[in-house]
Coordinates of C-alpha atoms in Angstrom, one line a residue:
X1 CA -37.5 -49.9 -23.7
X2 CA -34.0 -48.4 -23.8
X3 CA -32.2 -49.9 -20.7
X4 CA -28.6 -48.3 -21.4
X5 CA -27.3 -45.7 -19.1
X6 CA -28.3 -42.1 -19.7
X7 CA -24.8 -41.0 -19.0
X8 CA -23.5 -38.8 -21.9
X9 CA -19.9 -38.4 -22.8
X10 CA -19.3 -35.2 -24.7
X11 CA -16.3 -34.5 -27.1
X12 CA -13.0 -33.7 -25.4
X13 CA -11.8 -30.0 -24.9
X14 CA -8.6 -28.4 -25.7
X15 CA -7.4 -25.3 -23.7
X16 CA -4.2 -23.9 -22.2
X17 CA -5.0 -23.9 -18.7
X18 CA -7.3 -25.9 -16.7
X19 CA -8.2 -23.9 -13.5
X20 CA -9.8 -26.1 -10.9
X21 CA -11.7 -23.9 -8.3
X22 CA -13.2 -20.6 -8.7
X23 CA -13.1 -18.9 -5.3
X24 CA -11.7 -15.4 -5.0
X25 CA -8.2 -16.6 -5.8
X26 CA -9.2 -18.7 -8.8
X27 CA -11.3 -16.1 -10.2
X28 CA -8.6 -13.5 -9.7
X29 CA -6.1 -15.7 -11.5
X30 CA -8.7 -16.5 -14.4
X31 CA -9.0 -12.8 -14.7
X32 CA -5.4 -12.1 -14.9
X33 CA -5.0 -14.9 -17.7
X34 CA -7.8 -13.5 -19.4
X35 CA -6.2 -10.1 -19.5
X36 CA -3.0 -11.8 -20.9
X37 CA -5.0 -13.5 -23.8
X38 CA -4.7 -17.1 -22.4
X39 CA -7.3 -19.8 -23.0
X40 CA -8.7 -21.1 -19.8
X41 CA -11.3 -23.6 -18.6
X42 CA -12.2 -22.7 -15.2
X43 CA -14.3 -25.3 -13.4
X44 CA -16.0 -25.3 -9.9
X45 CA -18.2 -28.0 -8.2
X46 CA -20.5 -25.4 -6.9
X47 CA -23.1 -24.0 -8.9
X48 CA -23.0 -20.5 -7.0
X49 CA -20.8 -18.6 -4.9
X50 CA -21.0 -19.0 -1.3
X51 CA -23.1 -16.0 -0.1
X52 CA -21.7 -15.8 3.5
X53 CA -18.7 -13.7 4.3
X54 CA -15.4 -15.6 5.2
X55 CA -12.3 -13.7 4.4
X56 CA -12.6 -10.1 5.6
X57 CA -9.3 -8.1 5.3
X58 CA -7.2 -7.0 2.5
X59 CA -4.1 -4.9 2.4
X60 CA -2.5 -2.7 -0.1
X61 CA -0.8 -5.4 -1.9
X62 CA -3.9 -7.3 -2.5
X63 CA -5.6 -4.3 -3.7
X64 CA -2.9 -3.6 -6.0
X65 CA -3.0 -7.1 -7.5
X66 CA -6.8 -6.8 -7.9
X67 CA -6.0 -3.7 -9.8
X68 CA -3.9 -5.6 -12.1
X69 CA -6.6 -8.0 -12.5
X70 CA -8.6 -5.2 -13.9
X71 CA -10.5 -4.4 -10.7
X72 CA -11.3 -0.6 -10.9
X73 CA -11.5 1.7 -7.6
X74 CA -14.8 1.6 -6.1
X75 CA -16.1 -1.4 -8.0
X76 CA -16.5 -3.2 -4.5
X77 CA -17.2 -1.7 -1.1
X78 CA -14.5 -1.5 1.3
X79 CA -14.0 0.1 4.8
X80 CA -10.4 1.5 5.4
X81 CA -9.1 0.5 8.9
X82 CA -7.1 3.4 10.6
X83 CA -5.6 1.1 13.3
X84 CA -5.6 -2.2 14.9
X85 CA -5.6 -2.3 18.8
X86 CA -4.6 -5.1 21.3
X87 CA -6.2 -4.9 24.7
X88 CA -5.4 -7.1 27.9
X89 CA -7.5 -7.2 31.2
X90 CA -4.2 -6.9 32.9
X91 CA -2.3 -4.0 31.0
X92 CA -5.0 -2.4 29.0
X93 CA -4.0 -1.4 25.5
X94 CA -0.5 -3.1 25.2
X95 CA 0.0 -2.7 21.4
X96 CA -1.4 -0.8 18.3
X97 CA -0.8 -1.1 14.6
X98 CA -1.1 2.1 12.5
X99 CA -2.8 1.0 9.4
X100 CA -4.0 4.5 8.2
X101 CA -2.4 6.0 5.2
X102 CA -1.8 5.1 1.5
X103 CA 1.0 2.6 0.1
X104 CA 1.3 2.1 -3.4
X105 CA -1.8 4.1 -4.5
X106 CA -4.1 2.1 -2.0
X107 CA -5.2 2.0 1.7
X108 CA -3.0 0.0 4.0
X109 CA -5.8 -2.1 5.3
X110 CA -9.4 -2.4 4.5
X111 CA -12.3 -4.8 5.3
X112 CA -14.5 -6.1 2.5
X113 CA -17.5 -8.4 2.0
X114 CA -16.3 -11.4 0.3
X115 CA -19.5 -12.5 -1.7
X116 CA -19.3 -9.1 -3.4
X117 CA -15.8 -9.4 -4.5
X118 CA -16.3 -12.9 -5.6
X119 CA -19.4 -11.9 -7.6
X120 CA -17.6 -8.9 -9.3
X121 CA -14.6 -11.2 -10.4
X122 CA -16.8 -13.9 -11.8
X123 CA -18.9 -11.3 -13.7
X124 CA -15.6 -9.7 -15.2
X125 CA -14.7 -13.1 -16.7
X126 CA -17.5 -12.7 -19.3
X127 CA -15.5 -10.1 -21.0
X128 CA -12.6 -12.5 -22.2
X129 CA -13.4 -14.7 -25.1
X130 CA -10.7 -17.2 -24.1
X131 CA -12.2 -17.9 -20.8
X132 CA -14.9 -20.7 -20.3
X133 CA -16.6 -21.3 -17.0
X134 CA -18.2 -24.4 -15.9
X135 CA -20.1 -24.5 -12.6
X136 CA -21.5 -27.7 -11.1
X137 CA -18.5 -29.2 -12.8
X138 CA -15.6 -31.2 -10.7
X139 CA -12.5 -32.8 -11.5
X140 CA -12.5 -36.6 -11.2
X141 CA -9.2 -37.7 -12.4
X142 CA -6.0 -36.2 -14.3
X143 CA -2.6 -37.3 -15.5
X144 CA 0.6 -35.4 -16.4
X145 CA 2.2 -37.2 -19.2
X146 CA 5.1 -34.5 -19.4
X147 CA 3.7 -32.8 -22.6
X148 CA 0.1 -32.1 -21.3
X149 CA -2.5 -32.7 -18.7
X150 CA -5.3 -35.0 -19.6
X151 CA -8.3 -34.7 -17.3
X152 CA -11.8 -36.1 -16.7
X153 CA -14.4 -34.0 -15.5
X154 CA -18.0 -34.9 -14.2
X155 CA -21.1 -32.8 -13.7
X156 CA -23.9 -33.2 -11.2
X157 CA -25.6 -35.5 -13.5
X158 CA -22.5 -37.9 -13.9
X159 CA -21.8 -36.7 -17.5
X160 CA -18.2 -36.7 -18.5
X161 CA -16.0 -34.3 -20.3
X162 CA -12.4 -35.0 -21.2
X163 CA -10.0 -32.0 -21.5
X164 CA -6.6 -31.7 -22.6
X165 CA -4.6 -28.7 -21.2
X166 CA -1.1 -27.4 -21.3
X167 CA -1.0 -26.8 -17.6
X168 CA -3.4 -27.4 -14.6
X169 CA -3.7 -25.0 -11.8
X170 CA -5.4 -26.1 -8.4
X171 CA -7.1 -23.3 -6.6
X172 CA -9.6 -26.0 -5.1
X173 CA -9.2 -25.2 -1.3
X174 CA -7.7 -26.7 1.7
X175 CA -8.8 -30.3 0.9
X176 CA -7.5 -29.8 -2.7
X177 CA -8.0 -32.9 -4.9
X178 CA -5.3 -31.5 -7.2
X179 CA -2.8 -31.3 -4.2
X180 CA -3.7 -34.8 -3.0
X181 CA -3.4 -36.4 -6.5
X182 CA 0.1 -34.8 -6.8
X183 CA 1.1 -36.6 -3.5
X184 CA 2.1 -33.2 -2.0
X185 CA 2.1 -33.5 1.6
X186 CA 0.2 -30.6 3.6
X187 CA 2.8 -29.8 6.2
X188 CA 2.0 -27.7 9.4
X189 CA -0.4 -27.8 12.3
X190 CA -3.9 -27.2 13.2
X191 CA -4.8 -25.2 16.4
X192 CA -6.7 -27.0 19.0
X193 CA -9.3 -24.3 19.7
X194 CA -12.5 -23.8 17.8
X195 CA -13.7 -20.4 17.1
X196 CA -17.1 -18.9 16.6
X197 CA -17.5 -16.4 14.0
X198 CA -20.5 -14.1 14.2
X199 CA -21.4 -11.6 11.4
X200 CA -24.0 -8.9 12.6
X201 CA -25.9 -6.1 11.1
X202 CA -27.5 -3.0 12.8
X203 CA -25.1 -3.0 15.5
X204 CA -25.4 0.3 17.5
X205 CA -22.3 2.4 17.9
X206 CA -20.1 0.3 16.0
X207 CA -16.3 0.7 16.1
X208 CA -14.4 1.9 13.2
X209 CA -11.2 -0.2 13.5
X210 CA -10.1 -3.8 14.4
X211 CA -9.7 -4.6 18.1
X212 CA -8.4 -7.7 19.7
X213 CA -9.4 -8.4 23.3
X214 CA -6.6 -10.9 24.5
X215 CA -8.4 -12.2 27.5
X216 CA -7.0 -15.7 28.1
X217 CA -10.6 -16.6 29.4
X218 CA -12.1 -16.0 26.0
X219 CA -10.0 -14.2 23.3
X220 CA -12.4 -11.9 21.2
X221 CA -11.5 -9.9 18.2
X222 CA -14.0 -7.7 16.6
X223 CA -14.0 -5.5 13.4
X224 CA -16.0 -3.3 11.3
X225 CA -17.0 -4.5 7.7
X226 CA -18.8 -2.9 4.8
X227 CA -22.7 -2.8 4.5
X228 CA -23.1 -1.8 8.4
X229 CA -21.5 -5.1 9.3
X230 CA -19.5 -6.0 12.4
X231 CA -17.6 -9.3 13.1
X232 CA -16.9 -10.8 16.3
X233 CA -14.7 -14.0 16.6
X234 CA -15.0 -15.9 20.0
X235 CA -12.7 -18.6 21.1
X236 CA -14.5 -21.6 22.3
X237 CA -13.6 -23.0 25.9
X238 CA -13.0 -26.7 26.6
X239 CA -16.2 -28.5 26.6
X240 CA -18.3 -25.9 24.7
X241 CA -19.5 -27.7 21.7
X242 CA -20.0 -26.0 18.2
X243 CA -23.7 -26.9 17.7
X244 CA -24.7 -25.5 21.2
X245 CA -22.6 -22.5 20.7
X246 CA -24.2 -21.4 17.4
X247 CA -27.6 -21.4 18.7
X248 CA -29.4 -18.1 18.7
X249 CA -29.5 -17.7 22.5
X250 CA -25.7 -18.7 23.0
X251 CA -24.6 -16.0 20.3
X252 CA -26.6 -13.2 21.8
X253 CA -25.4 -14.1 25.4
X254 CA -21.8 -14.0 24.0
X255 CA -22.5 -10.6 22.3
X256 CA -24.2 -9.2 25.2
X257 CA -21.0 -7.5 26.9
X258 CA -20.4 -5.9 23.7
X259 CA -23.8 -4.5 22.5
X260 CA -27.6 -4.7 22.9
X261 CA -27.6 -8.0 21.4
X262 CA -31.5 -8.2 21.1
X263 CA -31.4 -5.1 18.7
X264 CA -29.0 -6.5 16.3
X265 CA -29.4 -9.1 13.2
X266 CA -27.2 -11.9 13.1
X267 CA -26.2 -12.6 9.4
X268 CA -24.0 -15.6 9.9
X269 CA -22.5 -17.9 12.4
X270 CA -20.0 -20.6 11.9
X271 CA -17.3 -22.4 13.9
X272 CA -14.0 -22.9 12.4
X273 CA -10.7 -24.5 13.5
X274 CA -7.6 -22.4 12.3
X275 CA -4.8 -24.0 10.5
X276 CA -1.1 -23.1 9.6
X277 CA -0.2 -25.5 6.9
X278 CA 1.7 -25.4 3.6
X279 CA 2.2 -27.9 0.7
X280 CA 5.7 -29.4 0.5
X281 CA 5.8 -27.8 -3.0
X282 CA 3.7 -25.4 -4.8
X283 CA 4.3 -27.1 -8.3
X284 CA 5.0 -30.6 -9.7
X285 CA 5.5 -31.1 -13.4
X286 CA 2.7 -29.2 -15.4
X287 CA 0.7 -28.7 -12.4
X288 CA 0.4 -25.8 -9.8
X289 CA -1.3 -24.9 -6.5
X290 CA -2.4 -21.7 -5.4
X291 CA -4.3 -20.1 -2.4
X292 CA -5.6 -22.2 0.3
X293 CA -4.7 -25.5 -1.8
X294 CA -1.0 -24.4 -1.3
X295 CA -1.1 -22.8 2.1
X296 CA -3.5 -22.0 4.8
X297 CA -2.8 -19.1 7.2
X298 CA -4.5 -18.4 10.5
X299 CA -6.5 -15.3 10.5
X300 CA -4.6 -13.4 13.1
X301 CA -2.5 -11.4 10.5
X302 CA -5.4 -10.9 8.0
X303 CA -3.1 -12.5 5.3
X304 CA -5.0 -15.5 4.2
X305 CA -6.6 -14.4 1.0
X306 CA -3.8 -11.8 0.4
X307 CA -1.2 -14.6 0.2
X308 CA -3.6 -16.4 -2.4
X309 CA -3.8 -13.3 -4.5
X310 CA 0.2 -12.9 -4.5
X311 CA 0.1 -16.6 -5.7
X312 CA -2.1 -15.5 -8.6
X313 CA -0.1 -12.5 -9.5
X314 CA 3.0 -14.4 -9.6
X315 CA 1.9 -17.4 -11.6
X316 CA -0.2 -15.8 -14.2
X317 CA 2.0 -13.8 -16.3
X318 CA 4.5 -17.0 -16.0
X319 CA 2.1 -19.1 -17.6
X320 CA 0.8 -16.8 -20.3
X321 CA 4.4 -16.0 -21.5
X322 CA 5.3 -19.6 -21.8
X323 CA 1.9 -20.6 -23.2
X324 CA 2.4 -17.9 -25.9
X325 CA 5.8 -18.8 -26.7
X326 CA 7.6 -15.5 -25.1
X327 CA 9.4 -17.3 -22.5
X328 CA 10.9 -20.8 -21.6
X329 CA 9.5 -23.0 -19.5
X330 CA 12.2 -22.6 -16.8
X331 CA 10.6 -19.4 -15.7
X332 CA 7.8 -21.5 -14.1
X333 CA 10.2 -23.1 -11.7
X334 CA 10.6 -19.9 -10.2
X335 CA 7.0 -19.8 -8.9
X336 CA 7.6 -22.3 -6.1
X337 CA 11.1 -20.8 -5.4
X338 CA 9.5 -17.3 -4.8
X339 CA 6.1 -18.0 -3.4
X340 CA 6.7 -20.8 -1.0
X341 CA 9.3 -19.1 1.3
X342 CA 7.3 -16.0 1.7
X343 CA 4.0 -17.9 2.4
X344 CA 5.8 -19.5 5.1
X345 CA 7.0 -16.2 6.6
X346 CA 3.5 -15.0 6.5
X347 CA 2.2 -18.2 8.4
X348 CA 4.9 -17.7 11.1
X349 CA 3.7 -14.1 11.3
X350 CA 0.3 -15.3 11.9
X351 CA 1.1 -17.9 14.4
X352 CA 3.2 -15.2 16.4
X353 CA 0.2 -12.9 16.5
X354 CA -2.1 -15.9 17.3
X355 CA 0.1 -16.4 20.5
X356 CA -0.5 -12.8 21.4
X357 CA -4.1 -12.8 20.8
X358 CA -4.8 -16.2 22.6
X359 CA -2.5 -17.2 25.6
X360 CA -4.1 -20.1 27.2
X361 CA -3.2 -19.3 30.7
X362 CA -3.2 -16.1 32.9
X363 CA 0.6 -16.4 33.7
X364 CA 1.5 -16.6 29.9
X365 CA -0.9 -13.7 29.2
X366 CA 0.9 -11.7 31.9
X367 CA 4.4 -12.5 30.5
X368 CA 3.4 -12.0 26.8
X369 CA 1.4 -8.9 27.3
X370 CA 3.7 -7.5 29.8
X371 CA 6.7 -7.9 27.4
X372 CA 4.8 -6.3 24.7
X373 CA 4.0 -3.4 27.0
X374 CA 7.5 -2.8 27.9
X375 CA 8.6 -2.9 24.1
X376 CA 6.3 -0.1 23.5
X377 CA 8.4 2.2 25.6
X378 CA 11.5 1.7 23.3
X379 CA 11.3 3.5 19.8
X380 CA 12.5 0.5 18.0
X381 CA 9.9 -1.7 19.7
X382 CA 7.1 0.7 19.2
X383 CA 7.8 0.8 15.5
X384 CA 8.0 -2.9 15.0
X385 CA 4.3 -2.9 15.6
X386 CA 2.9 0.4 15.0
X387 CA 4.7 0.9 11.6
X388 CA 3.9 -2.7 10.5
X389 CA 7.5 -3.6 10.4
X390 CA 6.7 -7.0 11.8
X391 CA 5.0 -7.9 8.5
X392 CA 7.6 -9.8 6.1
X393 CA 8.2 -7.5 3.1
X394 CA 7.1 -9.2 -0.3
X395 CA 10.9 -9.5 -1.3
X396 CA 12.2 -12.7 -2.6
X397 CA 15.5 -14.3 -1.6
X398 CA 15.7 -16.5 -4.7
X399 CA 14.0 -16.5 -8.1
X400 CA 13.6 -14.9 -11.5
X401 CA 15.8 -11.6 -10.8
X402 CA 19.4 -10.9 -10.1
X403 CA 21.1 -8.2 -8.0
X404 CA 24.2 -6.3 -8.9
X405 CA 26.5 -5.7 -5.9
X406 CA 26.4 -1.8 -5.3
X407 CA 23.4 -1.3 -7.2
X408 CA 20.3 -1.9 -5.0
X409 CA 18.4 1.1 -4.8
X410 CA 15.0 -0.6 -5.8
X411 CA 16.3 -4.1 -4.7
X412 CA 15.6 -6.7 -7.4
X413 CA 13.3 -9.3 -6.3
X414 CA 11.0 -6.5 -4.5
X415 CA 7.9 -5.0 -6.1
X416 CA 8.4 -1.7 -8.0
X417 CA 6.6 1.0 -5.7
X418 CA 3.6 2.3 -7.3
X419 CA 3.0 6.2 -7.8
X420 CA 0.8 8.6 -9.6
X421 CA 1.9 9.6 -13.0
X422 CA 0.5 11.6 -16.3
X423 CA 1.1 9.9 -19.5
X424 CA 2.6 12.5 -21.9
X425 CA 0.0 11.5 -24.6
X426 CA -2.5 13.3 -22.5
X427 CA -5.3 12.4 -20.1
X428 CA -5.5 12.8 -16.3
X429 CA -3.3 11.4 -13.5
X430 CA -3.3 7.6 -13.3
X431 CA -1.7 5.0 -11.2
X432 CA 1.6 3.8 -12.7
X433 CA 0.6 0.0 -13.1
X434 CA -2.3 1.2 -15.2
X435 CA -0.1 3.3 -17.3
X436 CA 2.6 0.5 -17.7
X437 CA 0.1 -1.9 -18.9
X438 CA 0.4 -5.7 -18.9
X439 CA 3.9 -5.9 -20.6
X440 CA 7.5 -6.2 -19.2
X441 CA 8.8 -2.6 -18.8
X442 CA 12.3 -1.1 -19.3
X443 CA 12.2 2.1 -17.3
X444 CA 14.8 5.0 -17.4
X445 CA 14.4 7.4 -14.7
X446 CA 14.8 10.8 -16.1
X447 CA 16.6 9.4 -19.0
X448 CA 15.6 8.4 -22.5
X449 CA 16.6 4.8 -23.2
X450 CA 15.4 4.5 -26.7
X451 CA 18.0 6.4 -28.3
X452 CA 21.0 4.6 -26.3
X453 CA 20.2 1.1 -27.3
X454 CA 20.8 -1.0 -30.5
X455 CA 17.6 -1.1 -32.7
X456 CA 17.8 -4.9 -33.0
X457 CA 17.9 -5.3 -29.3
X458 CA 14.8 -3.1 -28.9
X459 CA 12.9 -5.1 -31.5
X460 CA 13.9 -8.4 -29.7
X461 CA 12.4 -6.7 -26.4
X462 CA 9.2 -5.7 -28.0
X463 CA 9.0 -9.2 -29.5
X464 CA 9.2 -10.6 -26.0
X465 CA 6.3 -8.4 -24.8
X466 CA 8.4 -5.7 -23.4
X467 CA 8.2 -1.8 -23.8
X468 CA 10.5 1.0 -23.0
X469 CA 9.6 3.9 -20.8
X470 CA 10.9 7.1 -19.4
X471 CA 9.9 8.1 -15.9
X472 CA 10.4 11.8 -15.9
X473 CA 10.4 14.5 -13.3
X474 CA 7.5 16.7 -13.2
X475 CA 7.9 19.5 -15.7
X476 CA 11.2 18.0 -17.0
X477 CA 11.9 19.7 -20.3
X478 CA 15.2 18.4 -21.7
X479 CA 16.4 14.9 -23.0
X480 CA 12.8 13.6 -23.4
X481 CA 11.4 10.2 -24.9
X482 CA 8.7 10.4 -27.4
X483 CA 5.4 11.1 -25.8
X484 CA 4.0 7.6 -26.3
X485 CA 7.1 6.3 -23.9
X486 CA 6.9 9.0 -21.3
X487 CA 5.3 9.2 -17.9
X488 CA 5.5 12.2 -15.9
X489 CA 5.8 11.6 -12.1
X490 CA 3.2 13.4 -10.0
X491 CA 4.4 12.3 -6.6
X492 CA 7.8 11.0 -5.0
X493 CA 7.0 7.4 -5.0
X494 CA 10.2 6.6 -6.9
X495 CA 11.9 9.8 -8.3
X496 CA 14.2 11.1 -6.9
X497 CA 14.4 9.1 -3.5
X498 CA 14.1 5.6 -4.5
X499 CA 15.4 5.8 -8.2
X500 CA 17.8 8.6 -8.7
X501 CA 17.9 10.6 -12.1
X502 CA 20.0 8.2 -14.6
X503 CA 19.0 5.0 -13.0
X504 CA 17.3 2.0 -15.0
X505 CA 15.1 -0.9 -14.0
X506 CA 13.7 -4.0 -15.7
X507 CA 10.3 -4.8 -14.4
X508 CA 8.3 -8.0 -14.8
X509 CA 4.5 -7.9 -15.5
X510 CA 3.7 -8.5 -12.0
X511 CA 5.6 -5.5 -11.1
X512 CA 8.5 -7.3 -9.6
X513 CA 12.0 -5.7 -10.3
X514 CA 14.0 -8.2 -12.3
X515 CA 17.2 -6.1 -12.3
X516 CA 18.3 -2.4 -12.0
X517 CA 21.4 -0.3 -12.3
X518 CA 22.9 3.0 -13.9
X519 CA 21.8 3.7 -17.4
X520 CA 25.2 2.9 -18.6
X521 CA 24.5 -0.6 -17.8
X522 CA 21.1 -0.5 -19.7
X523 CA 22.3 -2.6 -22.7
X524 CA 23.9 -5.3 -20.7
X525 CA 20.9 -5.6 -18.3
X526 CA 18.6 -5.8 -21.3
X527 CA 20.6 -8.5 -23.1
X528 CA 20.9 -10.6 -19.9
X529 CA 17.1 -10.3 -19.3
X530 CA 16.3 -11.5 -22.8
X531 CA 18.7 -14.4 -22.3
X532 CA 17.2 -15.4 -19.1
X533 CA 13.6 -15.7 -20.2
X534 CA 13.7 -16.1 -24.1
X535 CA 12.3 -19.6 -25.2
X536 CA 14.5 -21.8 -27.5
X537 CA 14.6 -20.8 -31.2
X538 CA 12.2 -23.9 -31.7
X539 CA 10.0 -23.5 -28.8
X540 CA 7.3 -26.0 -28.1
X541 CA 5.6 -23.4 -26.1
X542 CA 4.5 -21.9 -29.3
X543 CA 2.9 -25.1 -30.5
X544 CA -0.7 -25.7 -29.1
X545 CA -1.7 -29.3 -28.5
X546 CA -4.5 -30.9 -30.6
X547 CA -7.6 -32.4 -29.0
X548 CA -7.0 -35.9 -30.5
X549 CA -5.7 -38.1 -27.5
X550 CA -6.5 -41.5 -25.9
X551 CA -9.1 -40.6 -23.3
X552 CA -8.8 -43.9 -21.7
X553 CA -5.5 -42.7 -20.0
X554 CA -7.3 -40.8 -17.5
X555 CA -10.2 -43.0 -16.7
X556 CA -8.7 -44.2 -13.4
X557 CA -5.9 -41.7 -12.8
X558 CA -7.0 -40.3 -9.4

């Protein structure tokens, strides 16, 4: 009889990126890395996606990032939200956000069904030969030796796999093992209130928007969602136990003031406690955090998943360029520099909106909602909310960009506006991100830069993963670049109001403006850009690690 353990140790694996966690942020990051041609081993301890909705809102920035990740319009269902209303029992409707309209080619605000999006993102990974997905597999331990990551994985049967990766990214949620192993404190606070989330189907006379009833007795947001769904969120009062409030009879009693609760189908109920936290740093050594592993945002601004998708877009191209030897490792330092301050601003916004939604006492509600009502009487105060100026712009204070004094039409460190263009090579209108592709872009607005720059400089730019474009006025007939480099503007997203004729911008693969200036400065700008990101002549990034290493190093590293 064989009395030895049945545990199996399989041969070690070698990859560029070990991605821990395959929720929506991890799956979006994996798709971006796959599009950039990076080898990824993506693991998740769950064997299937969670089939209940959690996140429910996406804004135009998130939709644009999903577009960059290869998600086409209409591949998952959304409901555009025309406005968000705030109601008080004392003052009636005291605030309103106008979320109708198109920004960068996408609706300003939509609701969606998270399981459908997660399923779509995972299905898309199959098209990338460099992406390997292992479900039912979790990270047991890892070490960063300064040259690579050495990790030990375990499946549900206890079988072990050893992995050597260039870098590790933790998208493993709020209780992230990666973050805890790195010793990165999770700073911030938890709200003391529990909230009951109710998703329902077949709701008669559903609303078409998002509405916050800011009653201090029981604040209640509600919103429409795809598939005939509607969501309510009820703040639990002191003494109300979660297990009691989740009972069907309790849920229907809560819903009774809003609808005929006996006629609807309850799809899901869950009790959550909201948090406002961020990691001390989003990176350490060769390890990175993204999504809830790096920051948790209360839901009052609808920015939780959006913030994680911003992480993915910012980090993916930097990892890809370094792994492929096209950029020096210093560009990875800009991930924390750029993303953490903006994530903190979004958390502050959510906390501020939370104070509006859930004042704990009637006197506080009177003061807060009364002040908001007065602010609406002033044009500037009304615009602060109605035009969403209260939302922090995704513009970096520091990072991988530079600004020239007196040359801030697009503002380096901001995202390049997206518009509709028509490629000169033929075909119908496309959004400009699709036309620009996945590379760096040197864009001349109305001017042909290819004939103004030295040939050797253009060759270096192409070798670094860059392309040269001319963004033309519609029907421009003179001073044109070759058709393969020319885009004809079909709207005024950029030309002529944001970027005048004769302007130049260098744009990163994540669509952040690296630098800008007049066409006469194009050569200087391009040389500086190449110096900023170019790897050393003998770049370790160009050399992939081998799989032969002492696996004992990670046996007890956690």
